[in-house]
XYZ file of C-alpha atoms in Angstrom:
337
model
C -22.076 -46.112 23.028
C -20.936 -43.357 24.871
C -17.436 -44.317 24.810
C -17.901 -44.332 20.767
C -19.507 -41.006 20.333
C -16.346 -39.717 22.635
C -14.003 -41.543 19.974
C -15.468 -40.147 17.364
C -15.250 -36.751 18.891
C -11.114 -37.199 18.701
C -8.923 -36.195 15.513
C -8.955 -39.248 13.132
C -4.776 -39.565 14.231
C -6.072 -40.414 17.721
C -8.463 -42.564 16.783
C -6.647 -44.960 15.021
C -3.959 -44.784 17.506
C -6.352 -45.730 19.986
C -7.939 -48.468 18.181
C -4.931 -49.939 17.587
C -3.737 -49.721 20.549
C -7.068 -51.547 22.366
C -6.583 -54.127 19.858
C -2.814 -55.202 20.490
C -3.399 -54.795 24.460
C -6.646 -56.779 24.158
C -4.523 -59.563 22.229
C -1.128 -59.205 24.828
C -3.950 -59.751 27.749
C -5.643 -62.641 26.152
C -2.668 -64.457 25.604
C -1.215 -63.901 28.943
C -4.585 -64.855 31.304
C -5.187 -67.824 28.665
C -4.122 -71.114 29.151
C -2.279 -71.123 26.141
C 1.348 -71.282 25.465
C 4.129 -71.554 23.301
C 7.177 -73.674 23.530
C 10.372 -73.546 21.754
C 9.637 -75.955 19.397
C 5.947 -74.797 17.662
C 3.945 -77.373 17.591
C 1.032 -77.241 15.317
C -1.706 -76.611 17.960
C -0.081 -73.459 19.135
C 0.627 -72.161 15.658
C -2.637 -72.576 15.011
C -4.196 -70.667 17.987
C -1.600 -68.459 17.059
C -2.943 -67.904 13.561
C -6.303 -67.620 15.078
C -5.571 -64.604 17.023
C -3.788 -62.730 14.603
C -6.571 -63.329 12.273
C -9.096 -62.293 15.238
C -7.483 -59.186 15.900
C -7.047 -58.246 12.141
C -10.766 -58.523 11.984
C -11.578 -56.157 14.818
C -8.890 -53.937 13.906
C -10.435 -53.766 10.039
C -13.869 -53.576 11.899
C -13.194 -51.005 14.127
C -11.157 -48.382 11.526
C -13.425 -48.816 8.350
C -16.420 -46.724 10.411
C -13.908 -43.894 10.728
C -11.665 -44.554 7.777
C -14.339 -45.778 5.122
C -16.140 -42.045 4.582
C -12.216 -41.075 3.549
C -11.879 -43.305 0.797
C -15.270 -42.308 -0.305
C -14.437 -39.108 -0.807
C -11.368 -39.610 -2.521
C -12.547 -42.023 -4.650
C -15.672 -39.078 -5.526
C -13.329 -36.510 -5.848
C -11.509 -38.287 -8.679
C -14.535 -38.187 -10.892
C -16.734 -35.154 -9.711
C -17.865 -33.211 -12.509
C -18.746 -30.041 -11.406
C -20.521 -29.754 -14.959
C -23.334 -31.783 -14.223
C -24.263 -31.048 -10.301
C -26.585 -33.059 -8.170
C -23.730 -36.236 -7.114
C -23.812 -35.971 -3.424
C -22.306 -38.849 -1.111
C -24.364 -40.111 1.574
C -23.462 -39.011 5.191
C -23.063 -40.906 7.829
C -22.799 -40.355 11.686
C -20.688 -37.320 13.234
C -17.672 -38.686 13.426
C -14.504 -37.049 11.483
C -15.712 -39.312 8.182
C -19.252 -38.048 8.696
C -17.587 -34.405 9.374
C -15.353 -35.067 5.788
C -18.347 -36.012 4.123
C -20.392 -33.136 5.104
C -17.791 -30.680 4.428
C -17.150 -32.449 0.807
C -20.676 -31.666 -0.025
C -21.049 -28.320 1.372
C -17.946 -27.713 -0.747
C -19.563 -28.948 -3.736
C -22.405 -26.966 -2.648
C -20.482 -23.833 -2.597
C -18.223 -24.542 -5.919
C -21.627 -24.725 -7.907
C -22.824 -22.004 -6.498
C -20.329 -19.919 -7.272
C -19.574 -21.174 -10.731
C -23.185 -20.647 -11.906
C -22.496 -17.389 -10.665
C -19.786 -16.545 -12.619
C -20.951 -18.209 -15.568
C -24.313 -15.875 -15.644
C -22.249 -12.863 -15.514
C -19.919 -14.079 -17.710
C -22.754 -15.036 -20.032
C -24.481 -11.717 -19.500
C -21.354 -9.554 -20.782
C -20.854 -11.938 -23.865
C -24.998 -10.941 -24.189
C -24.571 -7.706 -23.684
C -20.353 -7.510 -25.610
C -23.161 -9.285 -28.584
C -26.091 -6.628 -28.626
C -22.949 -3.863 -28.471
C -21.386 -5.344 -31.276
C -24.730 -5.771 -33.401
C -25.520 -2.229 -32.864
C -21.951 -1.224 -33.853
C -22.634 -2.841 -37.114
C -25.710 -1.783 -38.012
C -25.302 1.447 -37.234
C -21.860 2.498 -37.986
C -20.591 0.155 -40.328
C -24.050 -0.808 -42.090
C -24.802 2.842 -42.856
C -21.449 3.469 -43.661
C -21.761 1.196 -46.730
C -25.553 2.115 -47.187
C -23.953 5.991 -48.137
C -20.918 3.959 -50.572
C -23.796 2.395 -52.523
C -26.195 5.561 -52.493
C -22.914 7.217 -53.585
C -21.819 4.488 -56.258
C -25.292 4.597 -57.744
C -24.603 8.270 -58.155
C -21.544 7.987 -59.478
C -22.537 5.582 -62.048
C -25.041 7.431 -63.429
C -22.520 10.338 -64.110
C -19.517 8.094 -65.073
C -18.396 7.356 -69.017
C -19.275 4.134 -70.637
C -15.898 2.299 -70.303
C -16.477 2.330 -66.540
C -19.923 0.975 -66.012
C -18.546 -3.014 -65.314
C -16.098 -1.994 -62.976
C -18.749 0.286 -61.356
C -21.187 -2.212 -60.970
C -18.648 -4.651 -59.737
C -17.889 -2.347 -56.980
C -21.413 -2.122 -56.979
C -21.836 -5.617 -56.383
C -19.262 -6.455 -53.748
C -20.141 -3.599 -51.477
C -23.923 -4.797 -51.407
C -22.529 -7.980 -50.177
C -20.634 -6.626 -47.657
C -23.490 -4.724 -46.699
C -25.753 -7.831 -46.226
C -22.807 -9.820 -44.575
C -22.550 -7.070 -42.153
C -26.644 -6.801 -41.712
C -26.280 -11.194 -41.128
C -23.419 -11.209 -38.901
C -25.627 -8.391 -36.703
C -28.662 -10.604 -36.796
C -26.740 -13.573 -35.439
C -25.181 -11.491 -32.957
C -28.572 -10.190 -31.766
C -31.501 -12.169 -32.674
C -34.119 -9.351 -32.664
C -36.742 -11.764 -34.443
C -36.710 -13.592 -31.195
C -37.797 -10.741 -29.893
C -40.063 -9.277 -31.624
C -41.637 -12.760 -32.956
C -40.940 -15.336 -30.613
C -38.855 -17.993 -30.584
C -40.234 -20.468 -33.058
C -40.018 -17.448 -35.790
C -36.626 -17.455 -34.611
C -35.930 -20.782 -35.237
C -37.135 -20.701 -39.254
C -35.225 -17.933 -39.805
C -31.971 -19.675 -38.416
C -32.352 -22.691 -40.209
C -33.251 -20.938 -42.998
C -30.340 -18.784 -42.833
C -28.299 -21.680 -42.378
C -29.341 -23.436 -45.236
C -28.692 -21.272 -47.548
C -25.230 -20.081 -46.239
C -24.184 -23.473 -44.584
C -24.680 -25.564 -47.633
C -26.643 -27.729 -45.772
C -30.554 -29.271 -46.166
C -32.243 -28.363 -43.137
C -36.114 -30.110 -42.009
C -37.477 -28.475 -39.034
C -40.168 -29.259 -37.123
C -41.729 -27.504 -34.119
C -44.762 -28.995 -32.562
C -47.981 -27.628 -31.344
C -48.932 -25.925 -28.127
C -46.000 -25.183 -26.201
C -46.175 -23.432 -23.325
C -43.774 -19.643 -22.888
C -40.843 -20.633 -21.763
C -39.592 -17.113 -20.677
C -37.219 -14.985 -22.641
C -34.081 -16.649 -21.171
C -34.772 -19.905 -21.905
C -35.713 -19.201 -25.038
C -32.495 -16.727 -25.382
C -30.800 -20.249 -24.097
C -32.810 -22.598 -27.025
C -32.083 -20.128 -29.736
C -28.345 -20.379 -28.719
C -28.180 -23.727 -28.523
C -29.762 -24.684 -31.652
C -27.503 -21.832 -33.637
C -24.176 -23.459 -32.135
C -25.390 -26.948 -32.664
C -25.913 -25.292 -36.839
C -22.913 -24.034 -36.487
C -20.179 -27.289 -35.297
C -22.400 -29.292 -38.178
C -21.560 -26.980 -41.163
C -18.343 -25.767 -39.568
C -16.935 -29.350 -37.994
C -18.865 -32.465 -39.051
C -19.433 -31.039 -42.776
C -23.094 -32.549 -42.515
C -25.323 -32.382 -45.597
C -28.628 -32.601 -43.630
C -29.365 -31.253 -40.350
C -32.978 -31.600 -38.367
C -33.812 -29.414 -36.027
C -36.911 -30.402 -33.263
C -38.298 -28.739 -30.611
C -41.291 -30.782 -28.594
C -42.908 -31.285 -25.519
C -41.548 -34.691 -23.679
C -43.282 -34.867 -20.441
C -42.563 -31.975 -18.097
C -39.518 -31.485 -20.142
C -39.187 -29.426 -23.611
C -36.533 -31.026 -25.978
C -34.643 -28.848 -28.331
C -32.862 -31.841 -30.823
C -30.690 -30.888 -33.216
C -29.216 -34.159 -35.591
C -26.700 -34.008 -38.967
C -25.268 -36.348 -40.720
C -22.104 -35.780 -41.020
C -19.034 -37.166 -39.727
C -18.453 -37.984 -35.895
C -15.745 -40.186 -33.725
C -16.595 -42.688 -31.853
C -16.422 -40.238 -28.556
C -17.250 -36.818 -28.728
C -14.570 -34.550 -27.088
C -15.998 -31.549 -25.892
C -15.023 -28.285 -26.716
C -15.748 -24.758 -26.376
C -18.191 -24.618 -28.306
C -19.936 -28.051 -26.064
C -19.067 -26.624 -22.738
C -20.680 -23.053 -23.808
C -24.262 -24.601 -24.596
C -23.920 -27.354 -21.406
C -23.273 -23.773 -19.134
C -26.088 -22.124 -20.572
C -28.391 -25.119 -20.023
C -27.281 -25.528 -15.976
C -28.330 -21.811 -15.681
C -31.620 -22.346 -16.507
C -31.791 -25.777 -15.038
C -31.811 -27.454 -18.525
C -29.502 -30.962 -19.262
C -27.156 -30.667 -22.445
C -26.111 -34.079 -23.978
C -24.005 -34.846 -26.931
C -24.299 -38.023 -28.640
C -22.122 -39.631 -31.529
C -20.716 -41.918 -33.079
C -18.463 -42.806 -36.747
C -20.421 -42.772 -39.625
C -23.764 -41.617 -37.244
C -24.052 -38.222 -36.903
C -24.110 -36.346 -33.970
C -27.233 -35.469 -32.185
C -27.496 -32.287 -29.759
C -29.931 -32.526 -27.571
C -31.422 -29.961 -25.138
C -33.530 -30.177 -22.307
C -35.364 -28.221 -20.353
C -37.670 -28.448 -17.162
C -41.395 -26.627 -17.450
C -42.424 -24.912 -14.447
C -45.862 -24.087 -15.326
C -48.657 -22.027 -13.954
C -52.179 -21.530 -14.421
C -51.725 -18.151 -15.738
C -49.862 -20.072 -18.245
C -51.542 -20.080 -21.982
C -49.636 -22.217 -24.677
C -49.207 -20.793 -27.657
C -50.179 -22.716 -31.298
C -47.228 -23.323 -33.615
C -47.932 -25.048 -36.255
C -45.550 -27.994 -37.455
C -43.191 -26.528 -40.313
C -40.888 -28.394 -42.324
C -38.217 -27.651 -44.958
């Protein structure tokens, strides 16, 4: 045993050198302090001793190299089909030889790649948050007020202006109003201040209503009863989710009905959002996929994305509770539309 923990000790070059070389000397000195031979002309006994051997020290050559060489393959084989997407796959270690040392660096590697890729991603999710509420106030405050003074103006205007000009006024009218609530929508998606200021299942019926009357799509929600807080960045993460799940179904799949469900599942709440409309048979994911998977790993939440042709596609969300006894749920009563 000794002698093995030594071996192991050695680079993995040396090893097999070594192994290989006990093997072929242990063969050369069994052949020459054995009473076998070989004469010129083979006879069958001797080739099959001869077959013997070879097959003997095959074995213990195989034997001897897969405890060093095995943990190799392993890790190749793992590295072909890690997903650093969807952490936690971790090969076993064994021993503390150089495929035990391989092993262990492998998964302090993958250790250190999550690590620093949830990292990044919360910063880089924390400027597009912050790049969002910038934007939102831009609009609201510059541009929406800028077209708050055009109407207050146009209104002013058409009061003073001849006859012949009212349509055209009012058309102007019109189209500057709905620039003005475009503007005061795209800020509210940007910045969901209803989440806010009212929680996140207020949030929630004003998305889906807000996407069913500008996605063209029906929408039935339904958010059951006495959930606990999640926090505001899980709920930041929810609210996200569900609003780019809205979006790929009016935007990609063309769905006519969408249902949106957020429950309690065990220690788990489920955010589910389902259409209708068209799917393949695999979903490829996109931007738009990888975005609400790398908001889910930051708040140790699982994304999956399910579909199939003529099925739908079904986004769901979930998320781990940690609760506490200074933890109070909150009623919400079930809403549908």
């Amino acid at each position: 045993m000794r002698v093995l923990s030594r071996l192991g000790r050695l680079p993995l070059y040396w090893q097999v050198c070594l192994i290989n070389g006990a093997v072929f000397v242990a063969g050369t000195l069994a052949l020459v302090l054995s009473p076998a031979s070989v004469s010129e002309q083979v006879v069958l006994s001797e080739a099959l001793v001869l077959v013997v051997g070879l097959g003997v020290m095959l074995l213990t050559n195989a034997l001897l190299l897969r405890r060093s060489l095995g943990p190799v393959d392993r890790v190749v084989r793992e590295m072909g089909t890690v997903e650093l997407t969807q952490p936690g796959g971790r090969l076993t270690e064994h021993g503390d030889g150089p495929g035990g040392r391989l092993v262990h660096s492998y998964n302090a590697m993958l250790d250190r790649l999550e690590s620093e890729r949830s990292t990044s991603n919360a910063r880089a999710l924390a400027a597009q948050e912050a790049e969002r509420h910038r934007i939102a106030q831009e609009l609201h405050d510059q541009v929406g007020q800028g077209l708050t003074v055009v109407l207050l103006g146009l209104k002013q205007v058409h009061a003073r202006a001849p006859a012949e000009l009212d349509a055209e006024l009012r058309l102007v009218r019109d189209s500057t109003r709905a620039a003005l609530d475009d503007v005061r929508r795209v800020a509210r998606e940007l910045r969901p201040g209803v989440l806010e200021d009212l929680g996140l299942a207020s949030a929630l019926a004003a998305l889906c209503s807000e996407f069913a009357v500008h996605g063209g799509a029906r929408v039935r929600r339904t958010i059951a009863p006495g959930l606990p807080p999640l926090g505001a960045d899980r709920e930041l993460v929810v609210y996200r989710v569900a609003q780019e799940a809205l979006t790929n179904a009016a935007r990609h799949a063309q769905a006519t009905e969408v249902e949106v469900s957020l429950s309690r599942l065990g220690p788990e709440v489920v955010l589910e959002v389902r259409d209708d409309g068209r799917s393949t048979a695999a979903i490829v994911p996109g931007s738009g996929v990888l975005g609400m998977r790398e908001r889910a790993l930051l708040v140790g939440g699982r994304l999956g994305v399910e579909g199939g042709a003529g099925h739908g596609t079904t986004v769901r969300l979930a998320l781990p509770l940690e609760e506490t006894p200074q933890q109070s749920p909150q009623q919400i009563p079930e809403q549908t539309r």
